[in-house]
Short mmCIF file of C-alpha atoms in Angstrom, two decimals:
data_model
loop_
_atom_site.label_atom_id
_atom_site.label_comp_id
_atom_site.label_asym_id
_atom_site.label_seq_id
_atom_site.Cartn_x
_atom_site.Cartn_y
_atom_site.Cartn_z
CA UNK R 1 30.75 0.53 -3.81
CA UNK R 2 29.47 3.60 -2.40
CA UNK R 3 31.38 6.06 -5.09
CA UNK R 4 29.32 3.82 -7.63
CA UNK R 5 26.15 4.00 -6.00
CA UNK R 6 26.30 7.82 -5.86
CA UNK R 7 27.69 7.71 -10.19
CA UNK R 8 24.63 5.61 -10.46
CA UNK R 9 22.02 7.66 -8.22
CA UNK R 10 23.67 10.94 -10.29
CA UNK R 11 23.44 9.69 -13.70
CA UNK R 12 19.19 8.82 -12.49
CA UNK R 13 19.02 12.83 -11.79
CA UNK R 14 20.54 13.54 -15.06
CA UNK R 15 18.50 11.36 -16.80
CA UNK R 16 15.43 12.68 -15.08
CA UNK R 17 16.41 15.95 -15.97
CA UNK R 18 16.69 15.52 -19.19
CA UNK R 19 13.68 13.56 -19.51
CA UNK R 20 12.24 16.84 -18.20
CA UNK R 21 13.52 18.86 -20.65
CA UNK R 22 12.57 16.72 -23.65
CA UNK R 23 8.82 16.78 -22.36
CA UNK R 24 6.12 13.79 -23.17
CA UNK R 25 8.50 13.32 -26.34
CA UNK R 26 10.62 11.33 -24.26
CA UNK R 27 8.62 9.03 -22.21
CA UNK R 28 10.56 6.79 -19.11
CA UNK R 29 11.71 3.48 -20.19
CA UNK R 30 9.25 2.31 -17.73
CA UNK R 31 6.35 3.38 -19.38
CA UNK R 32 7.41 2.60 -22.63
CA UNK R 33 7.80 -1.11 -21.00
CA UNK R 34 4.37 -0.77 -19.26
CA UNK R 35 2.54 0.44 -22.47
CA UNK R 36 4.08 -2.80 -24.21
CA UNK R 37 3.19 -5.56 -21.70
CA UNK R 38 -0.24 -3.93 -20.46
CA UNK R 39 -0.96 -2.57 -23.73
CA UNK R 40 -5.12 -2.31 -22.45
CA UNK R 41 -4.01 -0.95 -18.73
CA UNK R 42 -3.71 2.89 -18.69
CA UNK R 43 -0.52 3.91 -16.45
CA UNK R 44 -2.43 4.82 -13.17
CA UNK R 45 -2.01 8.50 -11.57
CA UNK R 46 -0.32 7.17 -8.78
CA UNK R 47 2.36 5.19 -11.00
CA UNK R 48 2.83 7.45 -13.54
CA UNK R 49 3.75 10.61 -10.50
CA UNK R 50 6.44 8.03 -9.67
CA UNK R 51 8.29 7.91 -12.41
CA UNK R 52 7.96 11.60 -13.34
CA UNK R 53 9.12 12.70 -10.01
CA UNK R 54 11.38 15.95 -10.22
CA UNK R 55 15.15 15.07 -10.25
CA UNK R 56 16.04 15.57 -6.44
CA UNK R 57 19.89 16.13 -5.26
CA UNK R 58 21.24 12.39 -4.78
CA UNK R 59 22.88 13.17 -1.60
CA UNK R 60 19.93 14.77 -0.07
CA UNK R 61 16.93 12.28 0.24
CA UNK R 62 13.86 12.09 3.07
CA UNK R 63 12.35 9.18 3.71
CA UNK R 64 9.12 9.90 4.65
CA UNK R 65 8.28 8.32 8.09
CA UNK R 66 5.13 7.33 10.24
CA UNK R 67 3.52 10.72 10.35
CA UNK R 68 3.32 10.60 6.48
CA UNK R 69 1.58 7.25 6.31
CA UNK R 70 -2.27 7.01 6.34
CA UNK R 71 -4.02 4.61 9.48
CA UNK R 72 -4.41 2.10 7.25
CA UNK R 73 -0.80 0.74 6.64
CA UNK R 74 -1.34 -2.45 5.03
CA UNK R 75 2.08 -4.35 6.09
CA UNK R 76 3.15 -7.69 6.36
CA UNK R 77 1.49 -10.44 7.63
CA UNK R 78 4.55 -12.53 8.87
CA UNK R 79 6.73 -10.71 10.96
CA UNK R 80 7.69 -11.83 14.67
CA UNK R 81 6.80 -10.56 18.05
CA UNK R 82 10.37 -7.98 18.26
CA UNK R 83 9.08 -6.47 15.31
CA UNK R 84 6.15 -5.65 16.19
CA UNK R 85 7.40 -2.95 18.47
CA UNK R 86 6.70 0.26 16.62
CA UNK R 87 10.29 1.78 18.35
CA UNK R 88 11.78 -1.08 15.86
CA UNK R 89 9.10 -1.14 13.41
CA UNK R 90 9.21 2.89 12.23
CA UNK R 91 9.65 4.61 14.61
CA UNK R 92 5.79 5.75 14.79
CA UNK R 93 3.99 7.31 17.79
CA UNK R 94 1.83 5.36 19.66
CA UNK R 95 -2.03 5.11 18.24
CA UNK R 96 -3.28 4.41 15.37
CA UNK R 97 -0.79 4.86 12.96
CA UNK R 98 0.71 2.03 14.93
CA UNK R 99 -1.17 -0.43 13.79
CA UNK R 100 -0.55 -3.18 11.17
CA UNK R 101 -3.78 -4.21 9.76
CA UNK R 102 -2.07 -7.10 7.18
CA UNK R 103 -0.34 -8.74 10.52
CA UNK R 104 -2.56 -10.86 10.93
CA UNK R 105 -0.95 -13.83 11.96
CA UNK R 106 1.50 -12.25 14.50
CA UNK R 107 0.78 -11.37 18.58
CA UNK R 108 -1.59 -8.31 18.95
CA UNK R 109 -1.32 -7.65 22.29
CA UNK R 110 0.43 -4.29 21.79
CA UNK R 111 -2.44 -3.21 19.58
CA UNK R 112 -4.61 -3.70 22.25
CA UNK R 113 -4.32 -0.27 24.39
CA UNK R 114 -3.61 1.70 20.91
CA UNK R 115 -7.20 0.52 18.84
CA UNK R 116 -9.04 0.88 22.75
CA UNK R 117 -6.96 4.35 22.77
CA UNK R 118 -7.90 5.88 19.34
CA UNK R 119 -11.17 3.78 18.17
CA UNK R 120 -15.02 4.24 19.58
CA UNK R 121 -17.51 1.94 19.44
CA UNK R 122 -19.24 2.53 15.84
CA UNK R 123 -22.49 4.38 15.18
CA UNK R 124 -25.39 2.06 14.32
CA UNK R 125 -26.55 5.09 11.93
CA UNK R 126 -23.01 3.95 9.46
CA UNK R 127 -21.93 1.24 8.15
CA UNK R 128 -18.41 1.34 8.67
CA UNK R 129 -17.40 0.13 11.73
CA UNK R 130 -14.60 -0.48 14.39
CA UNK R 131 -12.19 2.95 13.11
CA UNK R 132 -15.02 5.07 12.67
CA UNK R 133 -18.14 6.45 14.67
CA UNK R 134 -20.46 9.66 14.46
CA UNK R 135 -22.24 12.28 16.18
CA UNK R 136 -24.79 14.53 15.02
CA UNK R 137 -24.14 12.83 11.62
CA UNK R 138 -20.78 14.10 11.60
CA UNK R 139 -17.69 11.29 10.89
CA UNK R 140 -15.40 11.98 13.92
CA UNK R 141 -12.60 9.01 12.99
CA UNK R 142 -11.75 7.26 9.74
CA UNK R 143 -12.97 3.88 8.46
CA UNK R 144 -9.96 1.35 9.01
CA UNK R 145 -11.79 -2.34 8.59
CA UNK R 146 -15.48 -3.00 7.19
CA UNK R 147 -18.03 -5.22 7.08
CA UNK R 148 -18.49 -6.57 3.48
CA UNK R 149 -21.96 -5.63 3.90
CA UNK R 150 -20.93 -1.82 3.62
CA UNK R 151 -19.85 -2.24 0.21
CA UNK R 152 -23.62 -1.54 -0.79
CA UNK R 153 -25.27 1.30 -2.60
CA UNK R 154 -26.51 3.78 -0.26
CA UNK R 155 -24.42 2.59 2.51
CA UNK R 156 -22.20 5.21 4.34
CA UNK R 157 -18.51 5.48 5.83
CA UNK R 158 -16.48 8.26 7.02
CA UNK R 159 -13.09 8.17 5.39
CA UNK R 160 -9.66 10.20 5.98
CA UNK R 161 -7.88 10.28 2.79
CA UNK R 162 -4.14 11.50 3.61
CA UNK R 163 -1.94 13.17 0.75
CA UNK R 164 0.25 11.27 -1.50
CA UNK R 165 3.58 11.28 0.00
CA UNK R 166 5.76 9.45 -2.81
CA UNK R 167 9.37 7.82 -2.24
CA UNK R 168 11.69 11.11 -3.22
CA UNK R 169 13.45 9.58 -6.60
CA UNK R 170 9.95 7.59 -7.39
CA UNK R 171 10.84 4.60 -9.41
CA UNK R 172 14.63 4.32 -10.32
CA UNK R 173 15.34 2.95 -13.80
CA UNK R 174 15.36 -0.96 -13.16
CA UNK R 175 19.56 -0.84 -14.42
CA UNK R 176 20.48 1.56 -11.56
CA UNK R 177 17.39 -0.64 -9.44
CA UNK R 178 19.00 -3.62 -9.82
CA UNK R 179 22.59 -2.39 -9.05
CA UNK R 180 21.70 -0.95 -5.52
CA UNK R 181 22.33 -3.73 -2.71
CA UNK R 182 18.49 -4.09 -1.36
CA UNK R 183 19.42 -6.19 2.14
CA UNK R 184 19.86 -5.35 5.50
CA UNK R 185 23.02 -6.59 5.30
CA UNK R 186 24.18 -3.96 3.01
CA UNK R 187 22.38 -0.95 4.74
CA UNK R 188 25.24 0.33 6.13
CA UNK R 189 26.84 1.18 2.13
CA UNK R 190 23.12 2.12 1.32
CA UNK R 191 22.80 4.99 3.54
CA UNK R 192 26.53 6.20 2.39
CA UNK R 193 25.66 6.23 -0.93
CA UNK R 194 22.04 8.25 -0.20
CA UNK R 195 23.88 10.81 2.03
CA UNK R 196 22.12 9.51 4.89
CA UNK R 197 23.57 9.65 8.74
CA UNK R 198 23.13 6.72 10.52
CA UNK R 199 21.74 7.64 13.60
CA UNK R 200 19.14 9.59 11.56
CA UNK R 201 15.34 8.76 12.01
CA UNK R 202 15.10 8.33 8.47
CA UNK R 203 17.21 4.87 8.83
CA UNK R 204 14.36 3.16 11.15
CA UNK R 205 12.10 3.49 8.15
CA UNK R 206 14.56 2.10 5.40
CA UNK R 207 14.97 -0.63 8.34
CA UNK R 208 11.65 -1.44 8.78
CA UNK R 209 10.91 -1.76 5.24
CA UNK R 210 13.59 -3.93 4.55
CA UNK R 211 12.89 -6.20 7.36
CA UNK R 212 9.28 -6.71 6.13
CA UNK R 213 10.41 -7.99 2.74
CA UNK R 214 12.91 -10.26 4.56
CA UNK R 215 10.49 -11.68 6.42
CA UNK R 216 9.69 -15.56 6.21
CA UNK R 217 6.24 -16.06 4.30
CA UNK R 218 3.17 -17.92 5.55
CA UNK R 219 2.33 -20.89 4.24
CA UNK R 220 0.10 -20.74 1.14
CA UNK R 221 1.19 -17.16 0.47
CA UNK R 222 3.45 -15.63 -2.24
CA UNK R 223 5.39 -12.20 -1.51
CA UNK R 224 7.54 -10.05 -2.48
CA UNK R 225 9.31 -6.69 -3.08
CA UNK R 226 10.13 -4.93 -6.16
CA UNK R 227 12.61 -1.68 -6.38
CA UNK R 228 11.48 -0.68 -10.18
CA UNK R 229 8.23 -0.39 -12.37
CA UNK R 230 9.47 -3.44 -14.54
CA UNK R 231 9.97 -5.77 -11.57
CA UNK R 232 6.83 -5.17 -9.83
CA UNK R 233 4.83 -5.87 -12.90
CA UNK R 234 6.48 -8.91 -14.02
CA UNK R 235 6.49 -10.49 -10.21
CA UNK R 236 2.88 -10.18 -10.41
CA UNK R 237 2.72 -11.75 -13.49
CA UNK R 238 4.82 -14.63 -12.24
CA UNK R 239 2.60 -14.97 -8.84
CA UNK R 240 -0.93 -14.52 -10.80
CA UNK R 241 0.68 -17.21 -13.23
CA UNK R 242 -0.43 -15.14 -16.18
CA UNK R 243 0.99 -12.29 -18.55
CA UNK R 244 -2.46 -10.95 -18.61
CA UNK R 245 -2.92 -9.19 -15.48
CA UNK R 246 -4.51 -5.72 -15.09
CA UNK R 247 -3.64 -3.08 -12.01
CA UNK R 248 -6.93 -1.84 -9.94
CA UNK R 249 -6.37 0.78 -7.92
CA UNK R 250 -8.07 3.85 -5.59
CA UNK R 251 -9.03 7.20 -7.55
CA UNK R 252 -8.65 9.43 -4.97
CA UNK R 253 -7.18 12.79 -4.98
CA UNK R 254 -3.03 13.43 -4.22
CA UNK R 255 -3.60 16.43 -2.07
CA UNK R 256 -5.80 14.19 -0.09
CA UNK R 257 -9.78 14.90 1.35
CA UNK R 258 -10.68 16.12 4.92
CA UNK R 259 -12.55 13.23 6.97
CA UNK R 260 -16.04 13.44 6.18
CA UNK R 261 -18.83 10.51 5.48
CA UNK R 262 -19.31 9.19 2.27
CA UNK R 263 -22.10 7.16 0.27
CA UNK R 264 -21.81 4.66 -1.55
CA UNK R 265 -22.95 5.08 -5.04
CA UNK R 266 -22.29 2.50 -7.21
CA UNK R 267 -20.35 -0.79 -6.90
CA UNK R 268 -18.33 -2.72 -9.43
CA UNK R 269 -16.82 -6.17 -8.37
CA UNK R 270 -13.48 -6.87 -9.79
CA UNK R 271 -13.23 -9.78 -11.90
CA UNK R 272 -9.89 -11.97 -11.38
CA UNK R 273 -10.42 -13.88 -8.24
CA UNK R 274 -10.39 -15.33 -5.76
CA UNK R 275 -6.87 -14.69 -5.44
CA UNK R 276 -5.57 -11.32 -5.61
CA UNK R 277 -1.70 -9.70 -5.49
CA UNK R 278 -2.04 -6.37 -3.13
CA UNK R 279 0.99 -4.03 -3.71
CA UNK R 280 1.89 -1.13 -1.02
CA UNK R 281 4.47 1.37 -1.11
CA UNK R 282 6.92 1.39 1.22
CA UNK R 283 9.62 3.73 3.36
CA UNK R 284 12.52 4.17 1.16
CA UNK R 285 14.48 6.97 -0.59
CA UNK R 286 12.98 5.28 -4.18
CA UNK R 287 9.83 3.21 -4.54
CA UNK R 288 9.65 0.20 -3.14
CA UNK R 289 6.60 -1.86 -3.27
CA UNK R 290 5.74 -5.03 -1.42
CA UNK R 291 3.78 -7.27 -2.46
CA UNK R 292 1.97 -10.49 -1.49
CA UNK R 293 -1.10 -12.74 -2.30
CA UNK R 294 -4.40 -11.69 -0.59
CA UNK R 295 -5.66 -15.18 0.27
CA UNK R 296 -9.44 -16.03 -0.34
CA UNK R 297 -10.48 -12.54 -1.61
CA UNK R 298 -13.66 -10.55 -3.16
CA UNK R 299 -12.16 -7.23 -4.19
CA UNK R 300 -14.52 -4.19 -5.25
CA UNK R 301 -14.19 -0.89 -6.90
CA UNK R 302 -17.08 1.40 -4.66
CA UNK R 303 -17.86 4.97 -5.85
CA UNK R 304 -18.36 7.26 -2.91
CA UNK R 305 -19.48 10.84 -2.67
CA UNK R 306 -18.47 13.12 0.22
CA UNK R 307 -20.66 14.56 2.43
CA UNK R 308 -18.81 17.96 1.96
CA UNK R 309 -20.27 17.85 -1.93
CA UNK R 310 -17.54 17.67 -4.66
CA UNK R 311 -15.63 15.06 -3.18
CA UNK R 312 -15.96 11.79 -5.41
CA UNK R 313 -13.72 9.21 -5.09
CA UNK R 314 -13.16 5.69 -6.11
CA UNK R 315 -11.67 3.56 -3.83
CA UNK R 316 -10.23 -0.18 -4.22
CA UNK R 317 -11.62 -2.41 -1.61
CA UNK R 318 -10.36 -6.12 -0.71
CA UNK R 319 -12.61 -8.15 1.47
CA UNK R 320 -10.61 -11.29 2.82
CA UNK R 321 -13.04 -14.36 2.74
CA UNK R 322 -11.51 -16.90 4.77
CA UNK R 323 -9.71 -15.24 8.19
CA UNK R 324 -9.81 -18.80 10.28
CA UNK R 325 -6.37 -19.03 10.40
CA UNK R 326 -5.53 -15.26 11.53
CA UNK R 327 -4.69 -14.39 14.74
CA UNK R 328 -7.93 -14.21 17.01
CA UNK R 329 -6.46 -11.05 18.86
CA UNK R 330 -5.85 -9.29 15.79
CA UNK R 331 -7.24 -5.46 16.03
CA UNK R 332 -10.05 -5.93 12.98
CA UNK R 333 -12.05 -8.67 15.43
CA UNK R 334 -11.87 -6.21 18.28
CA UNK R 335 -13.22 -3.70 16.17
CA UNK R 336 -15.52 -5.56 14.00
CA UNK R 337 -17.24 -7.65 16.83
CA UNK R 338 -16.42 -10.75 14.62
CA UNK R 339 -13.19 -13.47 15.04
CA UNK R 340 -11.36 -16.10 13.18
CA UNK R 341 -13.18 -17.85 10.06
CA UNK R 342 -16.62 -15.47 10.43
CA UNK R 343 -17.64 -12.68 8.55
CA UNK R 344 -14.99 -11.42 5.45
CA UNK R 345 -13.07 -8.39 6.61
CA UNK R 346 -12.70 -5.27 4.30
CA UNK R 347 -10.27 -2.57 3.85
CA UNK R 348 -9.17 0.08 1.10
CA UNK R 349 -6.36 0.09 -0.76
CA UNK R 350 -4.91 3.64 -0.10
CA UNK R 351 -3.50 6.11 -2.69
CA UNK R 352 -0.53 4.67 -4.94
CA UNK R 353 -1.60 1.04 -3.75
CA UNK R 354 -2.16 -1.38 -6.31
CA UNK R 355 -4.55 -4.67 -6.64
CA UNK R 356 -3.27 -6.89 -9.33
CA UNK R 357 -6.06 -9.22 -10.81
CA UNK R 358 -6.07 -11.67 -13.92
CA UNK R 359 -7.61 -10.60 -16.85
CA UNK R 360 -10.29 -12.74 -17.42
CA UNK R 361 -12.17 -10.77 -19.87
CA UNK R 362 -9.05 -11.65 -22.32
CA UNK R 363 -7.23 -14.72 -20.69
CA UNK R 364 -8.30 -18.15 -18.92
CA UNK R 365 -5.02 -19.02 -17.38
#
């Protein structure tokens, strides 16, 4: 199995090579798939880096690990109290990349002494609050969780926006996707086939990935994962119930944007709802995006402008309507000042995270 995984993970360098060579005369089979069954949904930046990553050697792949991943690393919602230990989780230093703002449902009480740790009390003078705070009018710490309130023109929140740090192969061609075991069962012939030592830190990542698309669902919600461009689309189709979805997602810049404050400038509420599929990329040597339903949702495309001048952005924002059944310890109440069933809670979507959404503007299903 392993000799076939590495003929397989050599003949995806080849073919990226080649596609290389050939130019935009020779576009993935991906997008070609993409163009066909969102023919009104340009590929976004984020998407389209993935599966025009360079061709990387197929015995020498990093998986990027905690220090690579923004504050805000949406999760899941459902995993148990073990794996909520970030030694098991991803190996991650204490603080706040620690902290797993879509578990809601699970114990927080390890996220206590982190959020008290790395969060201050917010300034009155933004609108953000809980992650972030000010002095002087300068942002000292990023914006994890919002009010929905703050999604308002003139409104201000300081924002961290970390660089793009994609899977190294990006999306594998769905054959090759489909032929790679995806379990933890079959880790062990996994990391042969990647060139990966076991005992390397790079394995808690692949672990922890693979352990939050194994986890059990919460009632009411839909998730999954999906190892190639064709797969995630269609699962959201299949979720949504429709073939006429669209993808929103964050404009914001690869290299990433210093923390500064930013105001709101215009606001755009995405159509679709009030059910949403939210898609984030996970720890792998390839792309790997999990997915699951958002629950009662308002989602929102908000057009900020940096403080620093020059620095627009357009970010994706999801505000969860109905938290009565989350955990009443989770971190967003402590930092919010709200609790189970009150106020909607908001958050970005990050770089390379997607927001799936009918298309209502062509389809009533």
């Amino acid at each position: 199995m392993a000799r076939f995984l590495v003929a397989l993970l050599a003949a995806t360098v080849v073919a990226v090579q080649a596609g290389e060579q050939l130019g935009h005369a020779a576009p993935a089979t991906a997008e070609v798939f993409w163009r066909a069954v969102l023919p009104h949904s340009p590929l976004p930046d984020a998407v389209l880096r993935l599966l025009k990553q360079p061709a990387a050697d197929a015995t020498g792949f990093v998986v990027r690990d905690a220090e690579d991943r923004p504050p805000f690393d949406y999760r899941d919602y459902s995993r148990s109290e073990s794996d909520d230990e970030p030694s098991k989780r991803t190996g991650a230093t204490s603080g706040a990349r620690d902290l797993d703002y879509d578990d809601y449902y699970s114990a927080a009480d390890k996220l206590r002494g982190a959020a008290a740790a790395e969060y201050k009390e917010p300034s009155s003078s933004l609108a953000g609050s809980g992650a972030s705070t000010a002095r002087g009018g300068k942002a000292e710490t990023t914006t994890v969780f919002f009010h929905e309130e703050a999604v308002r023109v003139g409104k201000r929140l300081p924002f961290n926006f970390p660089p793009a740090a994609p899977a190294a192969l990006g999306f594998l061609p769905r054959e090759i996707a489909d032929s790679v075991p995806f379990s933890t069962a079959a880790l062990p012939r996994v990391l042969s086939a990647f060139g990966i030592a076991s005992d390397s830190a790079t394995v808690a990542s692949m672990e922890a990935t693979l352990r939050a698309c194994e986890s059990p669902t919460i009632a009411g919600e839909s998730k999954f994962c999906a190892t190639s461009l064709e797969a995630l689309v269609e699962r959201a189709m299949g979720v949504l119930g429709t073939r006429d979805i669209r993808p929103v997602t964050s404009t914001l810049p690869r290299a990433g944007a210093p923390l500064q404050t930013y105001t709101v400038r215009a606001v755009r509420p995405v159509e679709g709802g009030p059910v949403f599929v939210g898609c984030h990329d996970e720890a792998y040597p390839y792309t790997v995006y999990r997915c699951h339903t958002t629950g009662p949702s308002r989602a929102y495309m908000v057009e900020m402008e940096g403080a620093r001048g020059g620095d627009a952005v357009t970010i994706a924002a999801v505000c969860h309507t109905d938290t009565s059944l989350w955990n009443p310890e989770h971190v967003s109440f402590k930092l919010l000042g709200t609790k189970p069933g009150g106020t909607p809670v908001c958050h970005l979507m990050p770089y390379g995270h997607i927001i799936w959404a009918k298309n209502v503007k062509r389809s009533t299903a």
